Amino acid sequence: MATYLEFIQQNEERDGVRFSWNVWPSSRLEATRMVVPLACLLTPLKERPDLPPVQYEPVLCSRPTCKAVLNPLCQVDYRAKLWACNFCFQRNQFPPAYGGISEVNQPAELMPQFSTIEYMVQRGAQSPLIFLYVVDTCLEEDDLQALKESLQMSLSLLPPDALVGLITFGRMVQVHELSCEGISKSYVFRGTKDLTAKQIQDMLGLTKPATPMQQARPAQPQEHPSVSSRFLQPVHKIDMNLTDLLGELQRDPWPVTQGKRPLRSTGVALSIAVGLLEGTFPNTGARIMLFTGGPPTQGPGMVVGDELKIPIRSWHDIEKDNARFMKKATKHYEMLANRTAANGHCIDIYACALDQTGLLEMKCCANLTGGYMVMGDSFNTSLFKQTFQRIFTKDFNGDFRMAFGATLDVKTSRELKIAGAIGPCVSLNVKGPCVSENELGVGGTSQWKICGLDPTSTLGIYFEVVNQHNAPIPQGGRGAIQFVTRYQHSSTQRRIRVTTIARNWADAQTQLRHIEAAFDQEAAAVLMARLGVFRAESEEGPDVLRWLDRQLIRLCQKFGQYNKEDPASFRLSDSFSLYPQFMFHLRRSPFLQVFNNSPDESSYYRHHFARQDLTQSLIMIQPILYSYSFHGPPEPVLLDSSSILADRILLMDTFFQIVIYLGETIAQWRKAGYQDMPEYENFKHLLQAPLDDAQEILQARFPMPRYINTEHGGSQARFLLSKVNPSQTHNNHYAWGQETGAPILTDDVSLQVFMDHLKKLAVSSAC
Amino acid sequence: MTRCPAGQAEVEMAELYVKPGNKERGWNDPPQFSYGLQTQAGGTRRTLLTKRVAAPQDGSPRVPASETSPGPPPMGPPPPSSKAPRSPPVGSDPASGVEPSFPVESEALMEDVLRPLEQALEDCRGHTKKQVCDDISRRLALLQEQWAGGKLSIPVKKRMTLLVQELSNHQWDAADDIHRSLMVDHVTEVSQWMVGVKRLIAEKRSLFSEEAANEEKSAATPEKNQTIPGFHQAP
């Protein structure tokens, strides 16, 4: 229905929220029968150029177990200057500053158009941002040079008062003391032995003896005791020296004999980085940026030995339980990740190598802390250099887009409980009346911590309807949820973003049509996909696929229109029509199919899937395909082999790759050089159009995608051929009269076969 | 000044370039966009490629309108342009674009760049620590050496000329932005000495605001003896 699509879009634009259901089934029993859980995708820091933050702090409900923020759903008595919390019904007095409010003079937070509003926190010291570079020196000369240059360049992109530090590692780990004068010093640690945080802080001289002078000093950000800033100095003071220091970095001096890998002590290097920040700047925005060119081969966290003839684990090895180091290494990095998240810091991993680097074991470092994961072939590539530059992109206000130290607090009206969240976060273990016992994702809490985030970071949050069956619909007919995100803005100021939403309840038995019409199939697909990928981390692949298939069949049984036992009669309404397609492509996606990807690649793809907003997530599930031809303007076409035609140019966006594919005739024309002849200028424009559109995507996306420009018969065409639905293969017997499109050489099931089976199962009374 | 305003526009145009990626080191390495193009990217998007087509519910794929005849595609030429040739489209193949060539102009002069920088450093000597000044001086010497040795490319020289202009006009943010664009686009050439120029801009900026603040203070004192506003007083 057109009106619901508009409603969904407006809400996403204003609140950064997309719900799987926009009219909520009013009982627990009915809600479970909906198959797709009541859940939402929340982008806490969605860019809102039209929403300047207000310069005061939010008004909170006075009930200690509630503390909801004043919002447009609250009832207000302007005469008595009282407001009623819509979550706990407590009546609260307005603070004195609100003495002048009235019906015609409302504060912004009460106006419906400010369902999302941002507050600035005025009190408290503002601490600078911190960037700690942890750099692998076991790189080839070219790579190391390119990496050094990127790091030097980054000093020009960092804010002048940010603190920066450097740790380098190879066989040993060196913590560099940054000073403006004299000889540069560093502390060297063996890469084989892990140390506790206290040991690291002692050895670096960070533990201060108790000095009586240190009390009664108000905390001032620039005046940290000098002992803690030897390793982390402001950019404006240290940039020249650090530029030289970086310029002088050498490859790890330990010789690597034939048939061996370099000894790389990544585990200890990260451990020292975490301990250093823990001891000096806990609870303030900081990024540990790990740059690595190969797998950890020494010490705790090692992922493979130094003998080249023993390859790094593949999925096959993991299945056969033949990955010697995996469990121990994963445990090491998980401990580091949890400590880092507890300290409010985040860890980025920039891994550039032709072979795997251990992203599978290290992924928790990025996933739990909200740090970035970038995977490339070499530091000397445009993909790494530009992706790295884009971390420092500024927004419309000239501020960095990155934000730190966020806590997300979710409150629900009493008919709902919180089952969990899936995304780049950790649980804060906050129990309460809103918390459900049934967990989906990271559950058992109503608060999570997201140490690193940006305007596209998106969490999937899952709810449970707890109203009893046949209980009356709550008074007012609407349920409400409030999302409160407290965070450190890149300008170092603390802010609070509050989003409060409401949706109508409906009795599923009498108003199923309303509930159906308000189904958001795109959001539902992404939310189910996140659940599937979450499961895939701990369950066997085939089990996850079976679960996904079962949910799809149940959904079709519930909402399809059909005559029993008659598959040909099966129909889905418009609000469900794309859903089976999404599920089909999801099953084939690299998020659930590990075949043909290394464990590191799978970890990389899943990392990005678990944090992108809805539009980008959908692109990952079902790539976009646009067709350019002389027959009209560029148009979206079915992701199907029948869309591959001789007289078309196709542009495919999978999020990780941009593919431009020239059909056979187009390729022949290009080879013949028609684009250079003035009479065929429209052909030149046709060739240019997809390139311009590709450029727009390439210019903005993080991480930067790979770019494939290929044509019919080209070897790179396989990127397109492997993604399209293989409706025509060497196997199938589908004859649609003419030969349309290119047959794909595969034994994969096509969408048609999939849909046929789905319909048969849905209409069967045996299920 | 030997530079005319057109020079600036040309340099700015040249800043919006696309180079191919490093195909040797990275498979399907995407193209490299200049700093100018990347900072521009925040603007409105022309097209939003996010639409999808639903698969037909009855199972057969939609036969596209363009497919009319079976068999191998026709070998004839593409449909000719019906209109007179228009101006070429903006932009080039992201992967094969090269830096556009400049109209031939007189070379940027080294002295035009170095003298103002050295002057700026002199101005800062009272205000900035000796060690920092020495460090900056060392890097300016390096810049001179590389320029004189023909090691710097034309775009770098042109942008340095612009940077020095902005610095002389007290346009600190603009100068800073140019330094950033040089670090992003030409890091290999400039990294050794550019950080000195960056620091020089920062020191000049802080010196300038200090001087401005001092001027305000000294201007404030005579004000105490001025006439009270609103009252006529014979001059």
Short mmCIF file of N, CA and C in Angstrom, two decimals, chain A residues 99-171:
data_model
loop_
_atom_site.label_atom_id
_atom_site.label_comp_id
_atom_site.label_asym_id
_atom_site.label_seq_id
_atom_site.Cartn_x
_atom_site.Cartn_y
_atom_site.Cartn_z
N GLY A 99 9.23 26.95 33.52
CA GLY A 99 8.11 27.69 34.08
C GLY A 99 7.27 28.41 33.04
N GLY A 100 7.86 28.78 31.92
CA GLY A 100 7.12 29.59 30.94
C GLY A 100 6.40 28.79 29.87
N ILE A 101 6.37 27.45 29.98
CA ILE A 101 5.78 26.69 28.88
C ILE A 101 4.24 26.75 28.91
N SER A 102 3.65 26.58 27.72
CA SER A 102 2.19 26.55 27.60
C SER A 102 1.85 25.82 26.31
N GLU A 103 0.56 25.66 26.08
CA GLU A 103 0.15 24.98 24.83
C GLU A 103 0.73 25.65 23.60
N VAL A 104 0.83 26.97 23.66
CA VAL A 104 1.35 27.67 22.48
C VAL A 104 2.85 27.92 22.58
N ASN A 105 3.43 27.54 23.69
CA ASN A 105 4.87 27.75 23.87
C ASN A 105 5.50 26.46 24.38
N GLN A 106 5.53 25.45 23.47
CA GLN A 106 6.01 24.15 23.89
C GLN A 106 7.52 24.05 23.73
N PRO A 107 8.16 23.33 24.65
CA PRO A 107 9.57 23.02 24.41
C PRO A 107 9.67 22.02 23.26
N ALA A 108 10.78 22.05 22.55
CA ALA A 108 10.94 21.22 21.35
C ALA A 108 10.66 19.75 21.63
N GLU A 109 11.11 19.25 22.78
CA GLU A 109 11.01 17.81 23.04
C GLU A 109 9.58 17.31 23.18
N LEU A 110 8.60 18.24 23.26
CA LEU A 110 7.21 17.81 23.34
C LEU A 110 6.53 17.82 21.98
N MET A 111 7.17 18.40 20.99
CA MET A 111 6.52 18.52 19.68
C MET A 111 6.68 17.23 18.88
N PRO A 112 5.61 16.78 18.22
CA PRO A 112 5.64 15.50 17.52
C PRO A 112 6.73 15.40 16.46
N GLN A 113 7.05 16.53 15.83
CA GLN A 113 8.10 16.43 14.79
C GLN A 113 9.48 16.22 15.38
N PHE A 114 9.58 16.36 16.73
CA PHE A 114 10.85 16.07 17.39
C PHE A 114 10.81 14.75 18.12
N SER A 115 10.24 13.74 17.45
CA SER A 115 10.28 12.40 18.02
C SER A 115 11.74 11.96 18.16
N THR A 116 12.60 12.53 17.35
CA THR A 116 14.04 12.35 17.53
C THR A 116 14.64 13.70 17.81
N ILE A 117 15.39 13.80 18.90
CA ILE A 117 15.97 15.08 19.29
C ILE A 117 17.33 14.83 19.93
N GLU A 118 18.22 15.79 19.77
CA GLU A 118 19.56 15.60 20.32
C GLU A 118 19.87 16.71 21.33
N TYR A 119 20.40 16.30 22.48
CA TYR A 119 20.74 17.25 23.53
C TYR A 119 22.25 17.35 23.67
N MET A 120 22.72 18.54 24.08
CA MET A 120 24.14 18.68 24.38
C MET A 120 24.32 18.67 25.88
N VAL A 121 25.31 17.90 26.34
CA VAL A 121 25.59 17.86 27.77
C VAL A 121 26.57 18.97 28.09
N GLN A 122 26.17 19.83 29.03
CA GLN A 122 26.98 21.02 29.28
C GLN A 122 28.09 20.78 30.27
N ARG A 123 27.84 19.87 31.21
CA ARG A 123 28.83 19.74 32.29
C ARG A 123 29.87 18.67 31.94
N GLY A 124 30.90 18.62 32.74
CA GLY A 124 31.92 17.59 32.57
C GLY A 124 33.04 18.03 31.67
N ALA A 125 34.22 17.49 31.95
CA ALA A 125 35.39 17.84 31.14
C ALA A 125 35.28 17.17 29.78
N GLN A 126 35.83 17.84 28.79
CA GLN A 126 35.85 17.25 27.47
C GLN A 126 37.24 16.70 27.21
N SER A 127 37.33 15.41 27.06
CA SER A 127 38.66 14.82 26.85
C SER A 127 38.93 14.66 25.36
N PRO A 128 40.19 14.80 24.97
CA PRO A 128 40.51 14.73 23.54
C PRO A 128 40.35 13.32 23.00
N LEU A 129 40.22 13.20 21.68
CA LEU A 129 40.19 11.89 21.04
C LEU A 129 41.59 11.32 21.01
N ILE A 130 41.67 9.99 21.04
CA ILE A 130 42.98 9.34 21.08
C ILE A 130 43.09 8.33 19.94
N PHE A 131 44.22 8.35 19.24
CA PHE A 131 44.47 7.41 18.15
C PHE A 131 45.79 6.70 18.42
N LEU A 132 45.74 5.41 18.64
CA LEU A 132 46.96 4.65 18.93
C LEU A 132 47.23 3.72 17.75
N TYR A 133 48.32 3.99 17.02
CA TYR A 133 48.65 3.18 15.85
C TYR A 133 49.48 1.99 16.28
N VAL A 134 49.06 0.79 15.87
CA VAL A 134 49.80 -0.43 16.18
C VAL A 134 50.21 -1.01 14.83
N VAL A 135 51.51 -0.95 14.52
CA VAL A 135 51.95 -1.16 13.14
C VAL A 135 52.86 -2.38 12.99
N ASP A 136 52.48 -3.27 12.10
CA ASP A 136 53.26 -4.46 11.78
C ASP A 136 54.43 -4.06 10.88
N THR A 137 55.64 -4.45 11.28
CA THR A 137 56.79 -4.10 10.43
C THR A 137 57.27 -5.27 9.60
N CYS A 138 56.58 -6.40 9.65
CA CYS A 138 56.96 -7.55 8.83
C CYS A 138 56.28 -7.45 7.49
N LEU A 139 56.54 -6.36 6.79
CA LEU A 139 55.92 -6.14 5.49
C LEU A 139 57.00 -6.03 4.44
N GLU A 140 56.58 -6.23 3.19
CA GLU A 140 57.53 -5.98 2.11
C GLU A 140 57.84 -4.50 2.04
N GLU A 141 58.99 -4.20 1.48
CA GLU A 141 59.47 -2.81 1.44
C GLU A 141 58.44 -1.84 0.88
N ASP A 142 57.87 -2.18 -0.28
CA ASP A 142 56.88 -1.30 -0.92
C ASP A 142 55.67 -1.07 -0.04
N ASP A 143 55.22 -2.17 0.55
CA ASP A 143 54.03 -2.10 1.40
C ASP A 143 54.29 -1.23 2.61
N LEU A 144 55.46 -1.45 3.23
CA LEU A 144 55.76 -0.67 4.43
C LEU A 144 55.86 0.80 4.09
N GLN A 145 56.48 1.10 2.95
CA GLN A 145 56.61 2.50 2.54
C GLN A 145 55.23 3.12 2.33
N ALA A 146 54.35 2.39 1.65
CA ALA A 146 53.01 2.90 1.39
C ALA A 146 52.26 3.10 2.72
N LEU A 147 52.41 2.17 3.64
CA LEU A 147 51.73 2.29 4.92
C LEU A 147 52.27 3.49 5.71
N LYS A 148 53.59 3.64 5.71
CA LYS A 148 54.20 4.78 6.41
C LYS A 148 53.64 6.09 5.86
N GLU A 149 53.54 6.16 4.54
CA GLU A 149 53.03 7.40 3.94
C GLU A 149 51.59 7.64 4.32
N SER A 150 50.79 6.58 4.34
CA SER A 150 49.38 6.76 4.74
C SER A 150 49.28 7.25 6.18
N LEU A 151 50.16 6.73 7.05
CA LEU A 151 50.12 7.17 8.44
C LEU A 151 50.57 8.62 8.57
N GLN A 152 51.60 8.98 7.80
CA GLN A 152 52.06 10.39 7.83
C GLN A 152 50.95 11.30 7.33
N MET A 153 50.29 10.86 6.28
CA MET A 153 49.18 11.64 5.73
C MET A 153 48.08 11.81 6.77
N SER A 154 47.83 10.74 7.54
CA SER A 154 46.74 10.81 8.50
C SER A 154 46.99 11.87 9.56
N LEU A 155 48.26 12.17 9.83
CA LEU A 155 48.55 13.21 10.82
C LEU A 155 48.02 14.56 10.37
N SER A 156 47.90 14.73 9.05
CA SER A 156 47.32 15.98 8.55
C SER A 156 45.80 15.97 8.62
N LEU A 157 45.21 14.79 8.78
CA LEU A 157 43.76 14.70 8.82
C LEU A 157 43.22 14.67 10.24
N LEU A 158 44.09 14.35 11.21
CA LEU A 158 43.64 14.29 12.60
C LEU A 158 43.44 15.69 13.15
N PRO A 159 42.51 15.86 14.09
CA PRO A 159 42.37 17.18 14.72
C PRO A 159 43.62 17.50 15.52
N PRO A 160 44.01 18.77 15.57
CA PRO A 160 45.29 19.14 16.18
C PRO A 160 45.41 18.76 17.66
N ASP A 161 44.30 18.75 18.38
CA ASP A 161 44.44 18.42 19.80
C ASP A 161 44.16 16.96 20.12
N ALA A 162 44.01 16.13 19.10
CA ALA A 162 43.87 14.70 19.35
C ALA A 162 45.21 14.17 19.83
N LEU A 163 45.16 13.10 20.66
CA LEU A 163 46.39 12.47 21.11
C LEU A 163 46.71 11.31 20.18
N VAL A 164 48.00 11.14 19.90
CA VAL A 164 48.39 10.06 18.99
C VAL A 164 49.56 9.30 19.60
N GLY A 165 49.62 8.00 19.35
CA GLY A 165 50.69 7.16 19.88
C GLY A 165 51.09 6.12 18.86
N LEU A 166 52.26 5.48 19.07
CA LEU A 166 52.75 4.51 18.09
C LEU A 166 53.35 3.29 18.78
N ILE A 167 52.89 2.13 18.38
CA ILE A 167 53.48 0.86 18.79
C ILE A 167 53.82 0.11 17.51
N THR A 168 55.06 -0.38 17.41
CA THR A 168 55.39 -1.19 16.23
C THR A 168 55.70 -2.60 16.69
N PHE A 169 55.49 -3.56 15.82
CA PHE A 169 55.77 -4.93 16.23
C PHE A 169 56.21 -5.78 15.07
N GLY A 170 56.90 -6.83 15.42
CA GLY A 170 57.32 -7.86 14.48
C GLY A 170 57.59 -9.03 15.39
N ARG A 171 58.84 -9.38 15.54
CA ARG A 171 59.19 -10.40 16.51
C ARG A 171 59.12 -9.84 17.93
#
